[in-house]
Coordinates of C-alpha atoms and ligand atoms in Angstrom, one line a residue:
X662 CA 91.5 110.5 80.6
X663 CA 93.3 107.8 82.6
X664 CA 92.4 104.2 83.0
X665 CA 94.5 102.0 85.3
X666 CA 93.2 98.5 85.0
X667 CA 94.2 95.7 87.3
X668 CA 97.8 96.8 87.3
X669 CA 100.4 95.0 89.5
X670 CA 104.0 95.5 89.7
X671 CA 106.0 93.1 91.9
X672 CA 109.7 93.6 92.6
X673 CA 112.1 90.7 93.4
X674 CA 111.3 91.1 97.1
X675 CA 107.6 90.6 96.5
X676 CA 106.9 94.3 97.3
X677 CA 105.2 96.8 95.0
X678 CA 101.6 97.2 94.0
X679 CA 98.9 94.6 93.4
X680 CA 95.7 94.8 91.2
X681 CA 95.4 98.7 91.3
X682 CA 92.2 99.7 89.5
X683 CA 91.0 103.2 89.1
X684 CA 90.2 105.8 86.4
X685 CA 90.2 109.6 86.2
X686 CA 88.0 111.9 84.2
X687 CA 89.0 115.0 82.5
X688 CA 89.3 118.0 84.9
X689 CA 89.8 116.0 88.2
X690 CA 92.4 116.9 90.6
X691 CA 93.0 113.6 92.6
X692 CA 95.2 113.3 95.7
X693 CA 97.1 110.0 96.1
X694 CA 97.9 109.2 99.8
X695 CA 99.6 106.5 101.4
X696 CA 102.2 105.8 104.1
X697 CA 105.9 105.3 103.2
X698 CA 106.4 102.4 100.9
X699 CA 102.6 102.0 100.1
X700 CA 103.3 102.1 96.2
X701 CA 102.6 105.7 95.3
X702 CA 105.9 106.2 93.3
X703 CA 105.6 102.7 91.8
X704 CA 102.1 103.6 90.5
X705 CA 103.0 106.9 89.2
X706 CA 106.0 105.6 87.4
X707 CA 104.0 103.1 85.7
X708 CA 101.4 105.6 84.6
X709 CA 104.1 107.8 83.2
X710 CA 105.7 104.9 81.3
X711 CA 108.9 104.8 83.3
X712 CA 108.2 101.4 84.6
X713 CA 106.5 98.4 83.1
X714 CA 103.6 96.8 85.0
X715 CA 104.0 93.0 85.7
X716 CA 100.3 92.7 84.9
X717 CA 97.4 94.9 83.8
X718 CA 97.1 97.8 81.4
X719 CA 97.3 101.6 81.6
X720 CA 95.3 103.7 79.1
X721 CA 95.9 107.5 78.6
X722 CA 93.0 109.2 76.8
X723 CA 92.2 105.7 75.3
X724 CA 95.8 105.0 74.3
X725 CA 97.6 102.0 75.6
X726 CA 100.9 102.8 77.4
X727 CA 102.2 99.5 76.4
X728 CA 101.2 99.5 72.8
X729 CA 101.8 103.3 72.0
X730 CA 104.3 104.5 74.8
X731 CA 105.6 107.5 72.7
X732 CA 102.0 108.8 71.9
X733 CA 100.7 108.1 75.3
X734 CA 103.6 109.8 77.1
X735 CA 103.1 112.9 75.0
X736 CA 99.8 113.3 76.8
X737 CA 101.4 113.3 80.2
X738 CA 103.5 115.9 82.2
X739 CA 105.4 114.4 85.0
X740 CA 107.0 116.1 88.1
X741 CA 109.0 113.5 89.9
X742 CA 109.8 114.0 93.6
X743 CA 113.2 115.4 92.5
X744 CA 112.6 117.4 89.3
X745 CA 115.1 116.6 86.5
X746 CA 116.7 120.0 86.4
X747 CA 120.2 120.9 85.0
X748 CA 121.8 123.2 87.6
X749 CA 124.2 125.0 85.4
X750 CA 121.7 125.9 82.7
X751 CA 119.7 129.2 82.8
X752 CA 115.8 128.8 83.2
X753 CA 115.3 129.7 79.6
X754 CA 118.1 127.4 78.2
X755 CA 116.7 124.6 80.2
X756 CA 113.2 125.0 79.1
X757 CA 114.3 125.3 75.4
X758 CA 116.3 122.0 75.8
X759 CA 113.0 120.4 77.3
X760 CA 111.1 121.7 74.5
X761 CA 113.3 120.0 72.0
X762 CA 113.2 116.8 74.0
X763 CA 109.3 117.0 74.1
X764 CA 109.1 117.5 70.4
X765 CA 107.6 121.0 70.6
X766 CA 107.9 122.3 66.9
X767 CA 110.9 124.6 66.6
X768 CA 108.7 127.5 65.3
X769 CA 106.6 127.3 68.4
X770 CA 109.3 126.9 71.0
X771 CA 110.0 130.5 71.8
X772 CA 106.4 131.4 72.3
X773 CA 105.7 128.3 74.3
X774 CA 108.7 128.8 76.7
X775 CA 107.5 132.4 77.2
X776 CA 104.0 131.2 78.0
X777 CA 105.2 128.7 80.7
X778 CA 107.5 131.3 82.1
X779 CA 104.7 133.7 82.6
X780 CA 102.3 131.1 83.9
X781 CA 104.6 129.9 86.5
X782 CA 105.7 133.4 87.6
X783 CA 109.3 133.1 86.5
X784 CA 109.4 136.4 84.4
X785 CA 112.6 138.3 85.2
X786 CA 114.6 135.3 86.1
X787 CA 114.9 133.7 82.6
X788 CA 118.7 134.2 82.6
X789 CA 119.3 133.0 86.2
X790 CA 121.1 129.7 86.5
X791 CA 119.0 127.0 88.1
X792 CA 121.5 126.3 90.7
X793 CA 121.1 129.7 92.3
X794 CA 117.3 129.3 92.6
X795 CA 115.4 128.8 96.0
X796 CA 113.7 125.4 96.3
X797 CA 110.4 127.0 95.7
X798 CA 111.5 128.4 92.4
X799 CA 113.2 125.2 91.4
X800 CA 109.8 123.6 91.9
X801 CA 108.2 126.1 89.6
X802 CA 110.8 125.3 86.9
X803 CA 109.9 121.6 87.6
X804 CA 106.3 122.4 86.9
X805 CA 107.2 124.4 83.9
X806 CA 109.0 121.4 82.3
X807 CA 106.0 119.2 83.2
X808 CA 103.5 121.4 81.2
X809 CA 105.7 122.7 78.4
X810 CA 104.3 120.3 75.8
X811 CA 100.7 121.0 76.8
X812 CA 99.9 117.6 78.3
X813 CA 96.3 116.8 79.2
X814 CA 97.3 114.7 82.3
X815 CA 99.7 115.9 85.0
X816 CA 101.3 113.6 87.4
X817 CA 103.2 115.1 90.4
X818 CA 105.1 113.1 93.1
X819 CA 105.0 115.2 96.4
X820 CA 105.0 118.6 94.7
X821 CA 105.3 120.6 97.9
X822 CA 107.8 118.4 99.7
X823 CA 110.6 120.2 101.3
X824 CA 109.1 123.8 100.6
X825 CA 108.6 126.5 103.4
X826 CA 105.1 127.4 104.3
X827 CA 104.9 130.4 102.1
X828 CA 106.3 128.5 99.0
X829 CA 103.8 125.6 99.9
X830 CA 100.9 128.1 99.5
X831 CA 102.2 129.5 96.2
X832 CA 102.8 126.0 94.6
X833 CA 99.3 124.9 95.9
X834 CA 97.9 127.8 94.1
X835 CA 99.7 127.1 91.0
X836 CA 98.4 123.6 91.1
X837 CA 94.9 124.8 91.5
X838 CA 95.4 127.0 88.5
X839 CA 96.9 124.2 86.4
X840 CA 93.9 122.1 87.4
X841 CA 91.7 124.4 85.4
X842 CA 93.1 123.0 82.2
X843 CA 94.6 119.8 83.1
X844 CA 93.7 116.5 84.9
X845 CA 95.9 116.2 87.9
X846 CA 97.1 113.2 89.9
X847 CA 99.3 114.2 92.9
X848 CA 101.0 112.3 95.7
X849 CA 101.4 113.9 99.0
X850 CA 102.0 113.0 102.7
X851 CA 100.4 116.2 103.8
X852 CA 96.7 115.5 104.4
X853 CA 95.3 119.1 104.6
X854 CA 96.8 119.5 101.1
X855 CA 94.2 117.1 99.9
X856 CA 91.4 119.1 101.3
X857 CA 92.9 122.3 100.0
X858 CA 93.5 121.1 96.4
X859 CA 91.8 118.0 95.4
X860 CA 88.3 116.9 94.5
X861 CA 88.9 113.3 95.0
X862 CA 91.2 111.2 97.3
X863 CA 92.7 107.7 96.6
X864 CA 94.4 106.0 99.6
X865 CA 96.9 103.2 98.9
X866 CA 98.1 100.9 101.6
X867 CA 100.4 97.9 101.1
X868 CA 100.2 98.1 97.4
X869 CA 96.4 98.2 97.3
X870 CA 93.8 101.0 96.9
X871 CA 91.8 101.1 100.2
X872 CA 89.7 104.2 99.5
X873 CA 88.4 106.2 96.6
X874 CA 86.2 109.1 97.5
X875 CA 85.4 112.8 97.5
X876 CA 87.2 114.4 100.5
X877 CA 83.9 115.5 102.0
X878 CA 82.2 112.1 101.8
X879 CA 84.8 109.7 103.1
X880 CA 83.1 109.5 106.6
X881 CA 80.0 108.2 105.0
X882 CA 81.8 105.9 102.5
X883 CA 83.5 104.2 105.5
X884 CA 80.0 103.5 107.1
X885 CA 80.5 106.0 109.9
X886 CA 77.5 107.0 112.0
X887 CA 76.1 110.5 112.0
X888 CA 77.5 112.4 114.9
X889 CA 76.2 115.8 116.2
X890 CA 77.6 118.0 118.9
X891 CA 74.7 119.7 120.7
X892 CA 74.4 122.5 123.3
X893 CA 70.9 122.7 124.9
X894 CA 69.6 124.9 127.7
X895 CA 67.6 122.9 130.3
X896 CA 67.9 120.1 132.9
X897 CA 70.5 117.5 131.9
X898 CA 68.8 114.4 133.0
X899 CA 65.5 115.1 131.1
X900 CA 67.4 116.1 127.9
X901 CA 69.5 113.0 127.9
X902 CA 66.4 110.8 128.6
X903 CA 64.3 112.4 125.9
X904 CA 67.1 112.2 123.3
X905 CA 68.0 108.6 124.2
X906 CA 64.3 107.6 123.7
X907 CA 64.3 108.7 120.1
X908 CA 64.4 105.5 117.8
X909 CA 67.0 107.1 115.5
X910 CA 69.5 107.8 118.3
X911 CA 72.3 105.3 119.0
X912 CA 74.0 107.0 122.0
X913 CA 74.1 110.3 124.0
X914 CA 77.2 111.4 125.9
X915 CA 77.9 114.4 128.0
X916 CA 81.0 116.3 126.6
X917 CA 83.5 118.3 128.8
X918 CA 83.2 122.0 128.4
X919 CA 86.2 124.0 127.5
X920 CA 87.2 126.9 129.8
X921 CA 85.7 129.6 127.5
X922 CA 82.1 128.2 127.7
X923 CA 80.3 130.0 130.6
X924 CA 76.7 128.8 130.0
X925 CA 76.0 127.0 133.3
X926 CA 72.4 126.3 132.5
X927 CA 73.1 124.4 129.4
X928 CA 74.3 120.9 128.7
X929 CA 76.9 120.0 126.0
X930 CA 76.3 116.6 124.4
X931 CA 77.6 114.2 121.7
X932 CA 74.7 112.6 120.0
X933 CA 75.3 109.6 117.6
X934 CA 72.7 108.2 115.2
X935 CA 71.7 104.5 115.3
X936 CA 72.4 104.2 111.6
X937 CA 73.9 106.6 109.1
X938 CA 70.9 108.9 108.8
X939 CA 70.9 112.7 109.5
X940 CA 69.5 113.0 113.0
X941 CA 69.5 116.9 113.2
X942 CA 65.8 117.4 112.5
X943 CA 64.7 114.8 115.0
X944 CA 66.8 116.5 117.6
X945 CA 65.4 119.9 116.8
X946 CA 61.7 118.8 117.0
X947 CA 62.2 116.9 120.2
X948 CA 63.9 119.7 122.0
X949 CA 61.3 122.3 120.6
X950 CA 58.5 119.9 121.9
X951 CA 60.0 119.9 125.3
X952 CA 60.7 123.7 125.3
X953 CA 64.5 123.4 125.6
X954 CA 66.4 125.9 123.3
X955 CA 69.2 124.5 121.3
X956 CA 72.1 126.9 121.6
X957 CA 74.4 125.1 119.2
X958 CA 74.2 122.1 116.9
X959 CA 77.2 120.9 114.7
X960 CA 77.6 118.0 112.6
X961 CA 81.0 116.3 113.4
X962 CA 82.8 114.5 110.7
X963 CA 85.8 112.3 110.8
X964 CA 89.0 114.2 109.7
X965 CA 91.0 113.0 106.9
X966 CA 93.8 112.2 109.4
X967 CA 91.5 109.8 111.4
X968 CA 90.4 108.0 108.2
X969 CA 93.9 107.8 106.9
X970 CA 95.1 106.2 110.2
X971 CA 92.1 103.9 110.4
X972 CA 92.8 102.6 106.9
X973 CA 96.6 102.5 107.1
X974 CA 97.3 101.2 110.6
X975 CA 94.8 98.4 110.5
X976 CA 96.2 95.3 112.2
X977 CA 94.8 92.8 109.6
X978 CA 97.1 92.2 106.6
X979 CA 95.9 93.1 103.2
X980 CA 95.0 89.9 101.2
X981 CA 97.9 89.1 98.9
X982 CA 97.1 86.8 96.1
X983 CA 99.9 84.6 94.7
X984 CA 101.7 86.3 91.7
X985 CA 105.0 85.7 90.0
X986 CA 107.5 88.5 91.0
X987 CA 109.3 90.3 88.3
X988 CA 112.6 92.0 88.3
X989 CA 112.4 95.7 87.8
X990 CA 112.6 96.6 84.1
X991 CA 112.7 100.3 83.5
X992 CA 111.3 101.3 80.2
Ligands
LIG1032 N1 113.4 99.1 92.7 C1 112.9 98.5 93.7 N2 113.3 97.2 94.1 C2 112.7 96.5 95.2 N3 111.6 97.0 95.9 C3 111.2 98.2 95.6 C4 111.7 99.1 94.5 N4 111.2 100.3 94.4 C5 110.2 100.2 95.4 N5 110.2 99.0 96.1 C6 109.4 98.6 97.2 O1 108.2 98.6 96.8 C7 107.2 99.3 97.7 C8 106.4 100.5 97.2 O2 107.5 101.5 97.0 P1 107.1 103.0 96.5 O3 108.4 103.6 96.3 O4 106.3 102.9 95.3 O5 106.3 103.5 97.7 P2 105.8 105.1 97.9 O6 104.4 105.0 98.4 O7 106.1 106.0 96.9 O8 106.7 105.4 99.3 P3 107.3 106.9 99.8 O9 106.1 107.6 100.3 O10 108.3 106.5 101.0 O11 107.9 107.5 98.6 C9 108.1 99.6 98.9 O12 107.9 98.5 99.8 C10 109.5 99.6 98.3 O13 110.4 99.2 99.3

């Protein structure tokens, strides 16, 4: 659906993005993460055809954005961070205006506007002027304008930014629903949002992609070892010695108990594998052999927050090949 091939965009100040390379298949909902200034908006504006890359190419459903900008753009719906709304228009007048702009055939416009109004839960507010809407409802109108021309690919820049918690839940649900019929790329600063909505995560730092993974698999992809939290009933010293003696175990450490845990005869441990293999069965058989009952065993994984911080606060500078800068030229 989307191919971003070795795309760079350098501004006069040498900032921007360098050699971005990724593709998206139909039906994916991809979360695009990065600290401030990492290059998310620059990348999204290139994908949507609002900004020309300095190098590289972008294909939308096989169509080159550089060679067929009009046709390629027709396949894209874009919700910028600040939706392009006209505050003095009513919702229905604004959506009709967008339908014209997006070349929706005149005979289909009324029906299509009705459909998106229903899909975005805007019924009953058609005649309300946009200025008088809450931020959450303005965002719904922003989403409505993005999907009006039935695009295959939806690009959203921080779609829940500035909304209250209830509005965030509603907009996330709408994005999940839209994901059933669209391929979605959304940027966000809110990491739990990625776990809540996306089936893939891209992390960008200093203009380069540093991670491209399924949210559940990023620990493994980063070469993290397998870690288990284990509570066992029995003598601590013997349990630690037996576990440490297993060839698959890298380290065993006693954990502090929180107040609520009252089991005094048990020991709470953090057990880490030597390599990345799953150590749970080995732990089970060893404790069973020694007759020490396991009261709790839980696989611990790095949170997206841990991974994000690890990848984006790394001391070492990202390698920056020499490239000619180019003055920004909006399409
Ligand atoms: N028009 C411009 N001229 C010069 N530099 C720019 C321009 N637009 C962006 N930049 C720089 O390019 C880098 C990437 O900016 P971009 O806006 O794409 O980041 P972002 O990841 O979207 O950030 P944020 O999360 O703060 O919106 C930043 O260092 C920014 O200062």
